[in-house]
Amino acid sequence: MKDYDQFTQWALKLQSLTQAGLHYGHDAFGKERYEEIRKIAGEMMQAKTGLPQELIKTLFLGDEGYQTPKIDTRAAIFKDDQILLVHEKLSDDWSMPCGWCEVHLSTKENCIKEAKEESGRRC
């Protein structure tokens, strides 16, 4: 994402955050706010590219669910002869810290973010 100018990065980040909010949010008022912000992100991209609104909706706003490159990462973190495992709430299992890759993060950055979020430890 570092190849994009700042304006485009903001629009992409806003769209990504609102898509996650729409997917995970359960509050009707929150969803309404996310829809409005997502619309603004689309308008930003339209202003930047000059593409027709319908094409922006299809290409930029058409995805549903948690927006990712559709890959996940797992962080193998060792200290001496131990490995960091976290408790998975949904499955009640133990695993290495993991999660969907964020659109704006590198693989390394995503591993660090997930390990910190899931373990509560500085990585």
mmCIF file of C-alpha atoms in Angstrom:
data_model
loop_
_atom_site.group_PDB
_atom_site.id
_atom_site.type_symbol
_atom_site.label_atom_id
_atom_site.label_comp_id
_atom_site.label_asym_id
_atom_site.label_seq_id
_atom_site.Cartn_x
_atom_site.Cartn_y
_atom_site.Cartn_z
ATOM 1 C CA MET A 1 0.000 0.000 0.000
ATOM 2 C CA LYS A 2 3.008 2.257 0.331
ATOM 3 C CA ASP A 3 3.009 2.752 -3.460
ATOM 4 C CA TYR A 4 -0.249 4.731 -3.267
ATOM 5 C CA ASP A 5 -0.430 8.446 -2.560
ATOM 6 C CA GLN A 6 -1.717 9.521 0.863
ATOM 7 C CA PHE A 7 -5.234 10.351 -0.368
ATOM 8 C CA THR A 8 -5.664 6.897 -1.913
ATOM 9 C CA GLN A 9 -4.246 5.225 1.203
ATOM 10 C CA TRP A 10 -6.835 7.036 3.344
ATOM 11 C CA ALA A 11 -9.687 5.964 1.061
ATOM 12 C CA LEU A 12 -8.493 2.331 1.059
ATOM 13 C CA LYS A 13 -8.059 2.317 4.841
ATOM 14 C CA LEU A 14 -11.514 3.843 5.419
ATOM 15 C CA GLN A 15 -13.128 1.316 3.106
ATOM 16 C CA SER A 16 -11.324 -1.580 4.783
ATOM 17 C CA LEU A 17 -12.262 -0.446 8.302
ATOM 18 C CA THR A 18 -15.898 0.131 7.394
ATOM 19 C CA GLN A 19 -16.176 -3.243 5.718
ATOM 20 C CA ALA A 20 -14.869 -4.926 8.890
ATOM 21 C CA GLY A 21 -17.266 -2.839 10.982
ATOM 22 C CA LEU A 22 -20.198 -3.843 8.801
ATOM 23 C CA HIS A 23 -19.200 -7.498 9.024
ATOM 24 C CA TYR A 24 -18.601 -7.663 12.781
ATOM 25 C CA GLY A 25 -20.846 -4.879 14.057
ATOM 26 C CA HIS A 26 -24.214 -5.757 15.510
ATOM 27 C CA ASP A 27 -25.521 -2.310 16.396
ATOM 28 C CA ALA A 28 -27.931 -0.853 13.816
ATOM 29 C CA PHE A 29 -26.741 2.710 14.442
ATOM 30 C CA GLY A 30 -23.104 1.654 14.118
ATOM 31 C CA LYS A 31 -23.836 -0.088 10.825
ATOM 32 C CA GLU A 32 -25.543 3.056 9.573
ATOM 33 C CA ARG A 33 -22.412 5.075 10.411
ATOM 34 C CA TYR A 34 -20.160 2.505 8.732
ATOM 35 C CA GLU A 35 -22.313 2.647 5.578
ATOM 36 C CA GLU A 36 -21.984 6.436 5.514
ATOM 37 C CA ILE A 37 -18.200 6.315 5.949
ATOM 38 C CA ARG A 38 -17.958 3.597 3.290
ATOM 39 C CA LYS A 39 -19.933 5.825 0.919
ATOM 40 C CA ILE A 40 -17.485 8.675 1.589
ATOM 41 C CA ALA A 41 -14.538 6.350 0.886
ATOM 42 C CA GLY A 42 -16.169 5.482 -2.442
ATOM 43 C CA GLU A 43 -16.656 9.162 -3.232
ATOM 44 C CA MET A 44 -12.983 9.753 -2.429
ATOM 45 C CA MET A 45 -11.954 7.036 -4.890
ATOM 46 C CA GLN A 46 -14.334 8.391 -7.509
ATOM 47 C CA ALA A 47 -12.859 11.881 -7.075
ATOM 48 C CA LYS A 48 -9.340 10.471 -7.354
ATOM 49 C CA THR A 49 -9.909 8.176 -10.347
ATOM 50 C CA GLY A 50 -12.745 9.823 -12.252
ATOM 51 C CA LEU A 51 -14.385 6.411 -12.702
ATOM 52 C CA PRO A 52 -18.197 6.208 -12.872
ATOM 53 C CA GLN A 53 -19.976 5.696 -9.551
ATOM 54 C CA GLU A 54 -21.369 2.288 -10.587
ATOM 55 C CA LEU A 55 -17.890 1.015 -11.423
ATOM 56 C CA ILE A 56 -16.557 2.278 -8.073
ATOM 57 C CA LYS A 57 -19.396 0.425 -6.325
ATOM 58 C CA THR A 58 -18.528 -2.788 -8.150
ATOM 59 C CA LEU A 59 -14.731 -2.644 -7.886
ATOM 60 C CA PHE A 60 -14.195 -0.792 -4.630
ATOM 61 C CA LEU A 61 -17.334 -1.273 -2.566
ATOM 62 C CA GLY A 62 -18.644 -4.587 -3.887
ATOM 63 C CA ASP A 63 -16.927 -6.968 -1.480
ATOM 64 C CA GLU A 64 -18.772 -8.108 1.636
ATOM 65 C CA GLY A 65 -17.465 -9.631 4.813
ATOM 66 C CA TYR A 66 -14.104 -9.010 6.360
ATOM 67 C CA GLN A 67 -11.902 -7.452 3.674
ATOM 68 C CA THR A 68 -8.558 -9.143 3.361
ATOM 69 C CA PRO A 69 -6.256 -10.402 0.675
ATOM 70 C CA LYS A 70 -7.925 -13.689 1.707
ATOM 71 C CA ILE A 71 -4.831 -15.078 3.385
ATOM 72 C CA ASP A 72 -4.016 -15.430 7.043
ATOM 73 C CA THR A 73 -0.802 -15.489 9.028
ATOM 74 C CA ARG A 74 0.387 -17.511 11.996
ATOM 75 C CA ALA A 75 3.209 -16.309 14.190
ATOM 76 C CA ALA A 76 5.646 -18.932 15.508
ATOM 77 C CA ILE A 77 7.232 -17.212 18.494
ATOM 78 C CA PHE A 78 9.870 -19.131 20.421
ATOM 79 C CA LYS A 79 11.601 -18.338 23.697
ATOM 80 C CA ASP A 80 14.190 -20.874 24.764
ATOM 81 C CA ASP A 81 12.444 -24.237 24.288
ATOM 82 C CA GLN A 82 8.885 -22.851 24.500
ATOM 83 C CA ILE A 83 6.446 -21.671 21.831
ATOM 84 C CA LEU A 84 3.730 -19.070 22.345
ATOM 85 C CA LEU A 85 0.211 -20.476 22.033
ATOM 86 C CA VAL A 86 -3.073 -18.614 22.452
ATOM 87 C CA HIS A 87 -6.510 -19.887 23.386
ATOM 88 C CA GLU A 88 -9.003 -19.830 20.506
ATOM 89 C CA LYS A 89 -12.352 -18.718 21.920
ATOM 90 C CA LEU A 90 -14.492 -20.068 19.092
ATOM 91 C CA SER A 91 -13.026 -23.570 18.962
ATOM 92 C CA ASP A 92 -11.708 -23.809 22.550
ATOM 93 C CA ASP A 93 -8.371 -25.003 21.104
ATOM 94 C CA TRP A 94 -4.813 -23.727 21.422
ATOM 95 C CA SER A 95 -2.888 -22.397 18.426
ATOM 96 C CA MET A 96 -0.138 -20.050 17.363
ATOM 97 C CA PRO A 97 -1.366 -16.442 17.153
ATOM 98 C CA CYS A 98 -3.095 -16.018 13.811
ATOM 99 C CA GLY A 99 -5.541 -13.902 11.877
ATOM 100 C CA TRP A 100 -6.610 -12.575 8.513
ATOM 101 C CA CYS A 101 -4.069 -10.323 6.852
ATOM 102 C CA GLU A 102 -5.038 -6.680 6.903
ATOM 103 C CA VAL A 103 -5.044 -4.936 3.532
ATOM 104 C CA HIS A 104 -2.612 -2.238 4.683
ATOM 105 C CA LEU A 105 -0.081 -4.449 6.551
ATOM 106 C CA SER A 106 2.837 -6.576 5.415
ATOM 107 C CA THR A 107 2.939 -10.240 6.444
ATOM 108 C CA LYS A 108 5.467 -9.428 9.173
ATOM 109 C CA GLU A 109 3.424 -6.477 10.455
ATOM 110 C CA ASN A 110 0.284 -8.624 10.510
ATOM 111 C CA CYS A 111 2.012 -11.419 12.475
ATOM 112 C CA ILE A 112 3.212 -8.908 15.066
ATOM 113 C CA LYS A 113 -0.246 -7.302 15.294
ATOM 114 C CA GLU A 114 -2.037 -10.638 15.722
ATOM 115 C CA ALA A 115 0.457 -11.939 18.290
ATOM 116 C CA LYS A 116 0.106 -8.746 20.327
ATOM 117 C CA GLU A 117 -3.708 -8.702 20.087
ATOM 118 C CA GLU A 118 -4.200 -12.364 20.898
ATOM 119 C CA SER A 119 -1.550 -12.818 23.575
ATOM 120 C CA GLY A 120 -1.511 -9.372 25.153
ATOM 121 C CA ARG A 121 2.291 -9.492 25.009
ATOM 122 C CA ARG A 122 4.694 -7.131 23.297
ATOM 123 C CA CYS A 123 6.258 -8.889 20.324
#
